[in-house]
Coordinates of C-alpha atoms and ligand atoms in Angstrom, one line a residue:
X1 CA 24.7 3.3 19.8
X2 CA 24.5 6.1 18.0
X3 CA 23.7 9.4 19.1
X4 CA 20.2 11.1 19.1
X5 CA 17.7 13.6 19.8
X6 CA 14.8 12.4 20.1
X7 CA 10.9 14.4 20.3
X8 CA 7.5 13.1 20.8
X9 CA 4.7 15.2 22.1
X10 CA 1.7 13.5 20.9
X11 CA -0.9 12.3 24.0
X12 CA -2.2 9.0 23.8
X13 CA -5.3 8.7 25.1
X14 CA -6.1 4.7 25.4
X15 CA -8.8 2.3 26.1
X16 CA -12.5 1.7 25.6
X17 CA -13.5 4.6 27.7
X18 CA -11.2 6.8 25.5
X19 CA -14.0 8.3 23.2
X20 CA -15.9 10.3 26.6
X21 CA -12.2 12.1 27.3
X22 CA -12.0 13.7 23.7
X23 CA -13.7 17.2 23.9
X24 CA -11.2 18.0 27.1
X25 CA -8.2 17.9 24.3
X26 CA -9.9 20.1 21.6
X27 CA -9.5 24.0 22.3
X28 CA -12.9 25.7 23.4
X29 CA -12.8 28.0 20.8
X30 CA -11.9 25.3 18.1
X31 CA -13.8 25.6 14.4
X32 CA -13.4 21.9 13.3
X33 CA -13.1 20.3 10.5
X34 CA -14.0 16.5 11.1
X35 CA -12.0 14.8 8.2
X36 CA -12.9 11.1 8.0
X37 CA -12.6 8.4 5.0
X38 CA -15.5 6.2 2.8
X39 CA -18.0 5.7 5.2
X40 CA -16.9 2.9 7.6
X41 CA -17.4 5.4 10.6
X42 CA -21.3 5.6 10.1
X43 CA -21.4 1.5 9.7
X44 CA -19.8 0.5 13.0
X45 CA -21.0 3.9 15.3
X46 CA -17.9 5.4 15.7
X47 CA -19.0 8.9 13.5
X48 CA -22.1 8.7 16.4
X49 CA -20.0 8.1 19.3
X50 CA -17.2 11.0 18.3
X51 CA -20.3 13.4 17.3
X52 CA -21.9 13.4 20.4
X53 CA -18.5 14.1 22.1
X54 CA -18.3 17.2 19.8
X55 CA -21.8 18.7 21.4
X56 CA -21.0 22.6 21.6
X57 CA -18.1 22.6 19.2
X58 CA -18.4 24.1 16.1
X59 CA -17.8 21.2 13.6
X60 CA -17.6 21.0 9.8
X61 CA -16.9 17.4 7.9
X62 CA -15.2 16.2 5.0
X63 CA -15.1 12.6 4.0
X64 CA -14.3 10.6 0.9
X65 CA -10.3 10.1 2.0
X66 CA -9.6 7.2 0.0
X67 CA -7.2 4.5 1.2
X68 CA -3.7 5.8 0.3
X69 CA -4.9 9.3 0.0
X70 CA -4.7 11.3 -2.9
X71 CA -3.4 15.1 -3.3
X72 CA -6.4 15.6 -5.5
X73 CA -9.0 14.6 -2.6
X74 CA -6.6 16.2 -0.1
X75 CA -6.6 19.8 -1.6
X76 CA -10.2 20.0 -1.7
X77 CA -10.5 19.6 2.3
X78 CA -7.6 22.6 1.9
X79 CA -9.9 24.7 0.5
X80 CA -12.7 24.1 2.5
X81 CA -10.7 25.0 6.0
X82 CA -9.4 28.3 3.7
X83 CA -13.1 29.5 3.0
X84 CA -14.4 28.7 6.0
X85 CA -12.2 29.8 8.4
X86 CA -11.8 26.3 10.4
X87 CA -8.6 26.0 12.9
X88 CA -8.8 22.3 14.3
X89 CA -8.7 19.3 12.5
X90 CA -10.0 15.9 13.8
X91 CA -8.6 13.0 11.6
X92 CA -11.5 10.1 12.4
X93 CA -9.6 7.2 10.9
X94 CA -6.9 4.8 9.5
X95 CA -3.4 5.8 8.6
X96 CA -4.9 6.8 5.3
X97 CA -6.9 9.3 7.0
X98 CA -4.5 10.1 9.6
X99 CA -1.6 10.9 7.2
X100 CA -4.2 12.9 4.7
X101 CA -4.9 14.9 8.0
X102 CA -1.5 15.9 8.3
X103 CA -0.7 16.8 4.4
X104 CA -3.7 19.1 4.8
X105 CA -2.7 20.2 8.4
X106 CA 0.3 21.2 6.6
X107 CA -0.9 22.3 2.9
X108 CA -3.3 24.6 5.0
X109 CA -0.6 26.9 5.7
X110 CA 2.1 26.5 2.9
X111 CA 2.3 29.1 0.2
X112 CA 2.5 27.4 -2.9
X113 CA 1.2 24.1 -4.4
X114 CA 0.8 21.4 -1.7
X115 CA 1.9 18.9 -3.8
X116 CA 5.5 20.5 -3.5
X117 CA 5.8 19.6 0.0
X118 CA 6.3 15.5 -0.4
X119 CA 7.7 16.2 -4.1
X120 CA 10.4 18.2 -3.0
X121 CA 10.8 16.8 0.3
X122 CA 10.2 20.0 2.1
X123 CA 9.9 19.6 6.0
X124 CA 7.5 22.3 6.3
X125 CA 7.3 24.9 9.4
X126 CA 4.2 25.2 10.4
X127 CA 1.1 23.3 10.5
X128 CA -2.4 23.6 11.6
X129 CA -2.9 21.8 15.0
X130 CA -4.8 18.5 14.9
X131 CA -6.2 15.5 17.2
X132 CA -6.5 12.2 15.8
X133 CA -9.9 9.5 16.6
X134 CA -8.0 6.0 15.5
X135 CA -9.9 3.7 13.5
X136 CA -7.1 1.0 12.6
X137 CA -4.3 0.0 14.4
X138 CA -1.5 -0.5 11.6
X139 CA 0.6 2.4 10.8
X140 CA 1.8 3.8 13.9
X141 CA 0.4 7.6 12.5
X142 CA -1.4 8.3 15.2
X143 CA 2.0 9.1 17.0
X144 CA 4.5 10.0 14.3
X145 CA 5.0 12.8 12.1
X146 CA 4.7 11.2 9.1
X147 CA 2.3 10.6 6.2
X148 CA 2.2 9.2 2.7
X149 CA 0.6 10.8 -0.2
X150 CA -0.4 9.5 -3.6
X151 CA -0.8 11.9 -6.8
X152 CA -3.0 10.0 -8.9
X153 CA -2.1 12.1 -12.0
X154 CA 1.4 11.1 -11.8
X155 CA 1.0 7.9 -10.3
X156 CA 3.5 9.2 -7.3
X157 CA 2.9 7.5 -3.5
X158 CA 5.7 9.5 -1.5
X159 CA 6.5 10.6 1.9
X160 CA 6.5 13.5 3.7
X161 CA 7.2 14.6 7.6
X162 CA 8.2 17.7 9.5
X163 CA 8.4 17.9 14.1
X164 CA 5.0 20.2 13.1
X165 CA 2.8 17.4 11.6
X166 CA 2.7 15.2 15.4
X167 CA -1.0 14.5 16.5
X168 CA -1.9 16.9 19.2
X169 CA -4.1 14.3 20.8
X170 CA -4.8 10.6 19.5
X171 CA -7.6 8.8 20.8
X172 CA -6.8 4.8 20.7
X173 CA -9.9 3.2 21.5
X174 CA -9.2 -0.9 21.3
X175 CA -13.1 -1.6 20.4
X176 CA -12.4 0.3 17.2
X177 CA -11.3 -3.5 15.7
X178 CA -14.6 -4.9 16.4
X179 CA -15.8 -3.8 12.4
X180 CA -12.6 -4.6 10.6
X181 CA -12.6 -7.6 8.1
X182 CA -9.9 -10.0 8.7
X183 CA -7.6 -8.2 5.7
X184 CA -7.7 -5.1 7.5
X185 CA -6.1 -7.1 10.7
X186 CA -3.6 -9.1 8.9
X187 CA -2.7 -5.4 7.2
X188 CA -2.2 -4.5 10.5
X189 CA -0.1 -7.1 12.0
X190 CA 2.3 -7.4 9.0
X191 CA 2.6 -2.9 8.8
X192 CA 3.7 -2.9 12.4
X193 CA 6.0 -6.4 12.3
X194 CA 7.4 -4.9 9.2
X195 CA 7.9 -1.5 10.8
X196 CA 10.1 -3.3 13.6
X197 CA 12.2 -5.1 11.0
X198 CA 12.8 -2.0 9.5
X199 CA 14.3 -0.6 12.3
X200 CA 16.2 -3.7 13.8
X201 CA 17.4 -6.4 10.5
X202 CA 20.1 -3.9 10.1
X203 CA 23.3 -4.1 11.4
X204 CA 24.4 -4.4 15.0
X205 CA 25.3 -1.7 17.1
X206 CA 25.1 -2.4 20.4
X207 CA 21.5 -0.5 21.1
X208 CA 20.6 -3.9 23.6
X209 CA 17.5 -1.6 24.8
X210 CA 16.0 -1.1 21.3
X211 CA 16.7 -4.7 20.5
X212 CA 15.0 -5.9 23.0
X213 CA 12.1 -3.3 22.6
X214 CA 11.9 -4.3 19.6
X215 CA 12.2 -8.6 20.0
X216 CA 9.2 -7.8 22.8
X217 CA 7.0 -6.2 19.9
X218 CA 7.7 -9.1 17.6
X219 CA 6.8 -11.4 20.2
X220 CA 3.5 -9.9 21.2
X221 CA 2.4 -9.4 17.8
X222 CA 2.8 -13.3 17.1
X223 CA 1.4 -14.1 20.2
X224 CA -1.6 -12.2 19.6
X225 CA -1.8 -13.3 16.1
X226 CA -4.3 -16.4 16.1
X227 CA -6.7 -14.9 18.7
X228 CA -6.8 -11.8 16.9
X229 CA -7.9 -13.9 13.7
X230 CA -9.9 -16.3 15.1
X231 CA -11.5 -15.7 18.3
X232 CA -14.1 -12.7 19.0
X233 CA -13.0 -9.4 19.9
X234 CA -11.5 -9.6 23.3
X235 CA -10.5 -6.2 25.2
X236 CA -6.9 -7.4 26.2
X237 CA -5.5 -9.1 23.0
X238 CA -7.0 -5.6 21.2
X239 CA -5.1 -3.9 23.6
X240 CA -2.1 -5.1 23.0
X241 CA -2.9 -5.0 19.4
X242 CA -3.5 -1.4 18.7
X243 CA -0.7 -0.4 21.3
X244 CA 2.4 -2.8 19.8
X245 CA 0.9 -1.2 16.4
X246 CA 1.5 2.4 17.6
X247 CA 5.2 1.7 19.6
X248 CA 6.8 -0.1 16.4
X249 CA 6.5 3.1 14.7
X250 CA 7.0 5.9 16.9
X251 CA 10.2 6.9 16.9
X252 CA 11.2 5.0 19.8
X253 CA 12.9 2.2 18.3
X254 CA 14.7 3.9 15.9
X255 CA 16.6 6.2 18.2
X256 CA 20.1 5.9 17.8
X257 CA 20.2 2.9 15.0
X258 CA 20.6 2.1 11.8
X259 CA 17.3 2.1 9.9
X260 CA 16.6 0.4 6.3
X261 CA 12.8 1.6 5.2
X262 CA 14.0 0.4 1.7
X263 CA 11.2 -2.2 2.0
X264 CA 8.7 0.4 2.7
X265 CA 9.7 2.6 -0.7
X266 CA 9.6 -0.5 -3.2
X267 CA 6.5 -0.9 -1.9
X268 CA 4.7 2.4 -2.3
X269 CA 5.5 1.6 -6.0
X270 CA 3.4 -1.5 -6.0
X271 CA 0.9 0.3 -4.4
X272 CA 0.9 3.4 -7.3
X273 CA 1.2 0.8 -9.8
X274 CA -1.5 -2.3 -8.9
X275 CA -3.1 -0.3 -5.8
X276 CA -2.3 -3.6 -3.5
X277 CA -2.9 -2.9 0.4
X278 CA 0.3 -0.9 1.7
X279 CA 1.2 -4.1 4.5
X280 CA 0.7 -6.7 1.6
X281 CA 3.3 -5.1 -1.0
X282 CA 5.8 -5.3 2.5
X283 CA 5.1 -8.9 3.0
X284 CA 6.1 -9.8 -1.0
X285 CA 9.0 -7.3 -0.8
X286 CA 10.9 -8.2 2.4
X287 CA 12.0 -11.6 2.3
X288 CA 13.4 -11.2 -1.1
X289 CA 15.2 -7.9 0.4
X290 CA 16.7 -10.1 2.9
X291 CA 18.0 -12.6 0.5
X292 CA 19.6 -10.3 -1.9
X293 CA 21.5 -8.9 1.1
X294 CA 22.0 -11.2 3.0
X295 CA 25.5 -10.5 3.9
X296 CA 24.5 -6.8 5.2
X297 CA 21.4 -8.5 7.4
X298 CA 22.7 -12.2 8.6
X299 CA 23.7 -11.0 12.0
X300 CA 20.6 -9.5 13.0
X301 CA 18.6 -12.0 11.0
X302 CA 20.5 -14.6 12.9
X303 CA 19.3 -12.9 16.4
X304 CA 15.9 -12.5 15.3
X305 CA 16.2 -16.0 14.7
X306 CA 16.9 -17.1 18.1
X307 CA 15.1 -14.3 20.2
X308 CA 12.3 -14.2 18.4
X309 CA 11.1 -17.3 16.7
X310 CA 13.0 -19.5 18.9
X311 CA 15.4 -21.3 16.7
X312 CA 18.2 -22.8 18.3
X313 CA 21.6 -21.0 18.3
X314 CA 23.8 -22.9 15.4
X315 CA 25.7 -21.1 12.7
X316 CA 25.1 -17.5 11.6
X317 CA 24.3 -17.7 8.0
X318 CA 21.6 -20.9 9.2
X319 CA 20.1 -19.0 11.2
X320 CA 19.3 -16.2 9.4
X321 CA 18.2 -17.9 6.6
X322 CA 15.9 -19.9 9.2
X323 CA 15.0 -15.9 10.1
X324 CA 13.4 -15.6 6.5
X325 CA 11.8 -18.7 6.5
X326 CA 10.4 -18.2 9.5
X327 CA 9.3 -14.7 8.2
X328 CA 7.6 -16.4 5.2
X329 CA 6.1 -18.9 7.6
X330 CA 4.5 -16.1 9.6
X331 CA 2.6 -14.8 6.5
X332 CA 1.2 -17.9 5.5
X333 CA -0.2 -18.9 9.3
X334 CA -2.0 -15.8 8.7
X335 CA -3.2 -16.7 5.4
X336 CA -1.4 -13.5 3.4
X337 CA -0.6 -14.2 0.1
X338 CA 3.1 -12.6 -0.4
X339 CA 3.7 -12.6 -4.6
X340 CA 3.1 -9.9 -6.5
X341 CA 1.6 -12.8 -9.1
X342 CA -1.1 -13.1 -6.6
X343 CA -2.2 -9.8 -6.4
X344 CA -1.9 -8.6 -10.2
X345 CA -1.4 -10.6 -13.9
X346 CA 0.3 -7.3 -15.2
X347 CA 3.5 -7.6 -13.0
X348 CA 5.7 -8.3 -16.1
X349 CA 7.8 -5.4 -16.4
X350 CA 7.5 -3.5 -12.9
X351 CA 11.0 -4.6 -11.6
X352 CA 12.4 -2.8 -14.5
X353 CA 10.2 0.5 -14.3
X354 CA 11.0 0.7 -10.8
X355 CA 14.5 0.0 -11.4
X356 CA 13.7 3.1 -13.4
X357 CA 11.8 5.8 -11.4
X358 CA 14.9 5.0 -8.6
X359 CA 17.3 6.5 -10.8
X360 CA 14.9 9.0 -12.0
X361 CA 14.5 10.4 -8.1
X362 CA 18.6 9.6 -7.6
X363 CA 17.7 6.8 -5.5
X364 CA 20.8 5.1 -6.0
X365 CA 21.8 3.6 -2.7
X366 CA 18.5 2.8 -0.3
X367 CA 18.8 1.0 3.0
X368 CA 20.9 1.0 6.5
X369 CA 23.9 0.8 4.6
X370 CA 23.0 3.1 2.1
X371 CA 23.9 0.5 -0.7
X372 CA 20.7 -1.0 -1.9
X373 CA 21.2 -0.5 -5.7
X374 CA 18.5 0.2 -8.7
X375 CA 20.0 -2.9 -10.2
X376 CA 19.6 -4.8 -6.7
X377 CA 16.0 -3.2 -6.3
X378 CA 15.2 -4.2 -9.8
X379 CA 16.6 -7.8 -8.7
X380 CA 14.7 -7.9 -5.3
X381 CA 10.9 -7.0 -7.7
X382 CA 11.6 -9.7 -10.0
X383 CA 12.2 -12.2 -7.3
X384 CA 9.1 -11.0 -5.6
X385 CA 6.8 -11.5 -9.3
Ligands
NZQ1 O1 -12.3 4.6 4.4 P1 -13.1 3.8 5.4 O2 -14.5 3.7 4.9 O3 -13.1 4.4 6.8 O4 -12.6 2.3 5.4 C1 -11.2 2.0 5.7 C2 -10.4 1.6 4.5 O5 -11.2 1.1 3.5 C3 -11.3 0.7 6.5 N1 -11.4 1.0 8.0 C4 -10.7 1.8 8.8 N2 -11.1 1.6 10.1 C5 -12.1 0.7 10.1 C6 -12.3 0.3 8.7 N3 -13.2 -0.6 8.4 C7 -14.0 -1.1 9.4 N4 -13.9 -0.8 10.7 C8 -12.9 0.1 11.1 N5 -12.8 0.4 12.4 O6 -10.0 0.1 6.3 C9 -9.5 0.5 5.0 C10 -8.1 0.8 5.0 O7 -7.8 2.0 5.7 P2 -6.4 2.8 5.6 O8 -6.5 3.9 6.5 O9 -6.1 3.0 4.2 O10 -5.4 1.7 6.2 P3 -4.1 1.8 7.0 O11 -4.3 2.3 8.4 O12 -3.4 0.5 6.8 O13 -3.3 3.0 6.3 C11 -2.6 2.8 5.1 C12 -1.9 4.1 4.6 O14 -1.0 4.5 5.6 C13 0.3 4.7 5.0 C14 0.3 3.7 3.8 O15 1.2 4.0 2.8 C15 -1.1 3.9 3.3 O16 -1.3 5.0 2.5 N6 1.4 4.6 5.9 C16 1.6 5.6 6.8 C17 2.6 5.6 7.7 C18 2.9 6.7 8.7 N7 2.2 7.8 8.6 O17 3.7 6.6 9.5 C19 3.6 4.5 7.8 C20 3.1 3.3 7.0 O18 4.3 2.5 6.7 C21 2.4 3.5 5.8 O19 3.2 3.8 4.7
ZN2 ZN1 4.2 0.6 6.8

């Protein structure tokens, strides 16, 4: 196991009774700025239930993030929390929200153009503080200190983080998932499955703990699966929904081991380029990844293999190639398409200009190894067409 330091203060508050403990969090004195995204909150009641929490606060609102939120949205909220003197914020959302909560949280109070903090890479200092109401369970952003932002001039989707940008508070209320459509939920499932691969189809290292807390979030997320899909909400499978969704992507299983993410940055390209759903451009890239190194991945592939999907133990390079197919298998019982073909007719050509932006950024060798290629990522996209 490597060594490691590892920091997380964000509270979860979690449950269905979650939304009646938020005004304790927010400081008395708090000038809020309630940031939330197109309108979803005043559908299903959250925007009510969260508003009549905020009785005797002062509260201010800005709306319109867009999924994968954009700098040019973002900086306008900036402004607003500038001119008005606001000192809270309350992201009332998805990971698109969440993560546009903390580039403003953090744009807020960085001299200079915003934009320069994920463009440069720039783990900024300070932030404003900020609580979080969650709306989606997918991205894990509730508890991180991450975000992703998309310039739509450029047609950049890049990340950003800094110890500053954790959620003071996040409220994880399970009923939230009542009002998704089934897209949003298989978005979920395949974000948070992929964030565990991302962290564990590496290499081994002997981390048996973060293995295994890893296996145990694959497991429950394909145990939950079909009732999720197909049966009505139900308190306990929403539970352990929303709470594997927020543990595969909190830091915990990543302490002291290899990580890849390589999966997650060919992505956000198919995302700036077609605008297809963040988890869907995972569940076209990943499999391919996995073939192209196979050699780097097969024994973990191979233990996934058995632990997870419950293949019996033969040869290594069998079993993880039974890994990916059971992978691929996992995303058609769920009904999600995984081909770029099936999301876009203009794919011709995207292997190479990401092949190109790569070298453009000097990312030259992506992954745990450190020796995923532009030629190999161009490789990877046109498998993935
Ligand atoms: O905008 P509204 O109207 O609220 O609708 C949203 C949006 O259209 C809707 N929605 C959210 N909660 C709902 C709901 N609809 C009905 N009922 C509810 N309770 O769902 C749509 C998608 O929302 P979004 O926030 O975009 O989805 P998600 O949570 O999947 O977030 C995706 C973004 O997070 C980034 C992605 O790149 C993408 O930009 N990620 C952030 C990470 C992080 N901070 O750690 C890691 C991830 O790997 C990911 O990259
Ligand atoms: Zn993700």
């Amino acid at each position: 196991m490597n060594s490691f330091e590892w920091y997380n203060p964000t509270k979860i508050i979690f449950g269905e009774d979650s939304f009646e403990k938020i005004s304790k969090e927010i400081p008395k004195n708090a000038r809020i700025l309630m940031i939330y995204g197109g309108g979803s909150i005043f559908k299903n009641g959250i925007y009510d239930a969260i508003k009549k929490q905020l009785d005797g606060f002062y509260v201010e609102e800005f709306g319109g993030i867009e999924p994968n939120p954009t700098y040019q949205t973002l900086k306008k909220a900036i402004e607003q929390i500038k001119t008005n003197d606001l000192n809270f914020i309350l992201a009332v959302g998805g990971g698109s929200v969440i993560d546009g909560t903390k580039f403003i949280s953090a744009g807020v109070l960085f001299e200079g153009d915003s934009w320069e903090i994920p463009k440069k890479g720039i783990r900024v200092e300070k932030a404003m503080p900020f609580g979080t109401v969650l709306t989606l369970p997918a991205t894990g952003s509730e508890m991180n200190s991450g975000a992703v932002i998309t310039n739509k001039e450029t047609g950049e989707k890049l990340g950003m983080g800094s110890p500053h940008l954790f959620p003071k508070f996040s409220i994880c209320n399970p009923s939230v998932i009542k009002s998704l459509p089934k897209t949003q939920i298989q978005n979920g499932i395949i974000d948070a499955f992929t964030h565990v691969l991302e962290q564990y189809v590496t290499f081994p290292i002997g981390a048996s703990l973060q293995d295994r807390i890893s296996e145990s979030i694959l497991k429950t997320l394909i145990e939950i699966t079909p009732k999720l899909l197909n049966e009505p909400y139900n308190v306990t499978t929403a539970s352990n929904f929303m709470y594997s969704c927020t543990m595969a992507l909190n830091g915990q299983i990543q302490k002291g081991v290899p990580t890849d993410w390589a999966t997650h940055m060919i992505g956000h390209e198919l995302t700036a380029h077609f605008n297809i759903d963040h988890a869907r451009t995972l569940a076209i890239i990943m499999p391919n990844l996995y073939r192209v190194k196979f050699e780097n991945k097969k024994e973990k592939l191979a233990q996934m293999a058995e632990r997870v999907f419950n293949i019996e133990k033969t040869d290594t390079n069998i079993m993880a190639e039974k890994a990916i197919e059971s992978l691929e298998a996992f995303y058609k019982e769920i009904e999600m398409p995984y081909k770029i073909s099936d999301y876009t007719k203009e794919g011709k050509g995207i292997s190479e200009k990401i092949k190109e932006t790569f070298i453009s950024r000097n990312w030259l060798g992506l992954g745990e190894r450190k020796d995923i290629s532009p030629d190999e990522v161009e490789k990877i996209v046109e498998m993935s067409l």
